[in-house]
XYZ file of C-alpha atoms in Angstrom:
193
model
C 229.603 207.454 150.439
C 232.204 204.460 150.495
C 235.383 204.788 149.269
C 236.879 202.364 146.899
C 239.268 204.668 145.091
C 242.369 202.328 146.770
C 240.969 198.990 145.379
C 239.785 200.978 142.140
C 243.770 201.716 141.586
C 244.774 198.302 142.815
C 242.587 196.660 140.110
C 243.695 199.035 137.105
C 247.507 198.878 138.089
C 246.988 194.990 138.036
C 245.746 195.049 134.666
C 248.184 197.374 133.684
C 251.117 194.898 134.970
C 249.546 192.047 133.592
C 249.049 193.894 129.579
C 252.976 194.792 129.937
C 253.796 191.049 130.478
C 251.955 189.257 127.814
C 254.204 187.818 125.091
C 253.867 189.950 122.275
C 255.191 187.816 119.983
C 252.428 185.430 120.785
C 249.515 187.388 119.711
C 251.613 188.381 116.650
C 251.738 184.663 115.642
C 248.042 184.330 116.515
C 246.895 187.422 114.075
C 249.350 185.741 111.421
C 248.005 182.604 111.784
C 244.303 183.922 111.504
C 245.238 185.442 108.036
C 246.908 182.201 107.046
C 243.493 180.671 107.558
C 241.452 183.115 105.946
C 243.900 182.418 102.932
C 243.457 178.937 102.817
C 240.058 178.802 103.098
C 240.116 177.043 106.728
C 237.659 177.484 109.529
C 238.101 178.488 112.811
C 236.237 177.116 115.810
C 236.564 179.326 118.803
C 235.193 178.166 122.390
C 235.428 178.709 126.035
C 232.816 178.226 129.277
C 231.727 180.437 131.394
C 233.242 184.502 131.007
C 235.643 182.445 128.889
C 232.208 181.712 126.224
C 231.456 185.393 126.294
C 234.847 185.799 125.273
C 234.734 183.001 122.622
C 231.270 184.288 121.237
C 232.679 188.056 121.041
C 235.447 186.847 119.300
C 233.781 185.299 116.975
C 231.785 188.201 116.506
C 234.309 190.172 116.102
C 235.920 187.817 113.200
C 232.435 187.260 111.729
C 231.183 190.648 111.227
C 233.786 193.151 112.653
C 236.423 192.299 110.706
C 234.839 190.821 107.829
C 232.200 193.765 106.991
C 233.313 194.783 103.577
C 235.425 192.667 102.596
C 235.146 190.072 99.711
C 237.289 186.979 101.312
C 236.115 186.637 104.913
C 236.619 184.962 107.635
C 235.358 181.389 108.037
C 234.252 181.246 111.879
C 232.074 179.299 114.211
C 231.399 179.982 118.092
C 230.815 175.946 119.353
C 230.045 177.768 122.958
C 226.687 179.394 121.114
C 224.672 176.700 120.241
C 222.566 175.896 123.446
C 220.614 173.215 122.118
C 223.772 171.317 120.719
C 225.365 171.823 123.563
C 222.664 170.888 126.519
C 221.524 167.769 123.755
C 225.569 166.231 123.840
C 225.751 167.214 127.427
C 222.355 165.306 128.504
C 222.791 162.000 125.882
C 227.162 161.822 126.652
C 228.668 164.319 128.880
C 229.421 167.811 129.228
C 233.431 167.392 129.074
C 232.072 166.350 124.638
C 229.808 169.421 124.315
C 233.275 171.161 122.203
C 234.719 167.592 120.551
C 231.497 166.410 119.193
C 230.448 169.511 116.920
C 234.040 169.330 115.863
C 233.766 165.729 114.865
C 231.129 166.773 112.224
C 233.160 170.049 110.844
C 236.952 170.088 111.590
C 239.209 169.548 108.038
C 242.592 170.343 107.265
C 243.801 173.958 107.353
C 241.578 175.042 110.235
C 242.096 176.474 113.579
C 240.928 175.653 116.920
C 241.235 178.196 119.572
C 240.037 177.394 123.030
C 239.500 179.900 125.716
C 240.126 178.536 129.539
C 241.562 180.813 132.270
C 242.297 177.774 134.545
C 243.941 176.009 131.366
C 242.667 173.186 132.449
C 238.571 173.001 131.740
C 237.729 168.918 130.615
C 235.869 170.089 127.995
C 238.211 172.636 125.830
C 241.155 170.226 126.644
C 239.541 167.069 125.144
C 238.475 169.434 122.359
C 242.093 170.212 121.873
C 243.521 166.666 122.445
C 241.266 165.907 119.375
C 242.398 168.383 117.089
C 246.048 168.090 117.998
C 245.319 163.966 116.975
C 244.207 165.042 113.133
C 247.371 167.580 112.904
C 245.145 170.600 112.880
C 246.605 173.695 114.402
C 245.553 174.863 117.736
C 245.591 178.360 119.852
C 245.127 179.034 123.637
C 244.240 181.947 125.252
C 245.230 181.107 129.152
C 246.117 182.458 132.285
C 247.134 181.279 135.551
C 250.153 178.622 134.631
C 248.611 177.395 131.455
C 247.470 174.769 132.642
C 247.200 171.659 130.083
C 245.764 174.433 127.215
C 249.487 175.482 126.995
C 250.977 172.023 126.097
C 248.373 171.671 123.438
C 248.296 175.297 121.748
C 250.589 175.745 118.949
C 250.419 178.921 119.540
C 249.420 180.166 123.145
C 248.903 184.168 124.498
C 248.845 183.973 128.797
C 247.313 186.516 131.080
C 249.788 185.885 133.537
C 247.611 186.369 136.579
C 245.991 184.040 139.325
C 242.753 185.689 138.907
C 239.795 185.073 136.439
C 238.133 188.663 136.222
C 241.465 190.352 135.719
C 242.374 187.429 133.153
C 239.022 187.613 131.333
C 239.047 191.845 130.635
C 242.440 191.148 129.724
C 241.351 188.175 126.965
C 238.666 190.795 125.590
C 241.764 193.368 125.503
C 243.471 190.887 123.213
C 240.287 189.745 121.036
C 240.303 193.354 120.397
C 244.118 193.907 119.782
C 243.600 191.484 117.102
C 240.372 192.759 115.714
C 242.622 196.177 114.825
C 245.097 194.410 114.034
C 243.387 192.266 111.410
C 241.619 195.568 110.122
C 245.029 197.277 109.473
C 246.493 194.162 107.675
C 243.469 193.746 105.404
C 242.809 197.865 105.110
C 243.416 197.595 101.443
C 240.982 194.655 100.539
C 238.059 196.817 102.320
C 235.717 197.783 99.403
């Protein structure tokens, strides 16, 4: 048998430094901001490519059903990542760098959040999704790694893996969707019926 216990522990104790390095404060502004939204009635519009989209459509499942089982007020959320014939019909007629902006063109409004999900930071498509929002003053939130890239300039509110590599970045964006997932729970534990 072939032993990978070395690179086993060199994986986990990368996670492990990258989980103690992530802004806390960040992700605290992010689960405030997500109740803000839910209060005001906005929508949120999560999206990502790639491991990124998994992400993006398990937060949004997460939002949809795991946090808003049982309760009255829930959370107003849409994965634009999940659609495949939107998506491959804006990619085919204008490009793929529209497949995000164009579904937002026919939903965004004031009071909603955009949160896009690039590990590079810099993915043509989330960015000019972003660019738009950030032209109609509605807020925005990254979830990054590497440097950033563009997605942290345009985030009002931005949580980085800080890590130059896109598995450990993408288990540690799932760690995060479901920091916030508990954390949303706890906050709203007394409006569960």
């Amino acid at each position: 048998m072939r032993d990978f216990k070395e690179e086993i522990d060199s994986y986990f104790l990368l996670i492990s430094r990258v989980l103690n390095e992530i802004d806390r404060s960040a992700i605290n502004q992010l689960v405030d901001e997500l109740l803000d939204v839910r209060e005001r009635d906005g929508n949120i519009y999560i999206f990502g490519n790639g491991g990124s989209a998994a992400t993006a459509s398990h937060f949004y499942n997460d939002l949809l059903k795991g946090v808003s089982y049982g309760l009255k007020k829930r959370f107003r959320v849409q994965c634009l990542n999940d659609n495949a014939a939107a998506i491959t019909c804006i990619a085919n007629d204008i490009s793929f760098e529209d497949v995000f902006v164009e579904q937002l063109k026919n939903f965004i409004q004031p009071g909603d959040l955009v949160i896009g999900i690039s590990c590079s930071g810099n993915s043509p498509n989330v960015i000019k999704a972003m660019e738009y929002t950030r032209t109609l003053g509605v807020r925005t939130a990254g979830l990054g790694a590497y440097s950033g890239g563009r997605l942290s300039t345009l985030s009002d509110i931005f949580v980085l893996a800080p890590v130059d590599s896109f598995e450990i970045s993408e288990d540690v964006h799932m760690i995060i969707v479901h920091l916030i997932k508990t954390l949303l729970k706890q906050s709203l534990q007394n409006e569960y019926h």
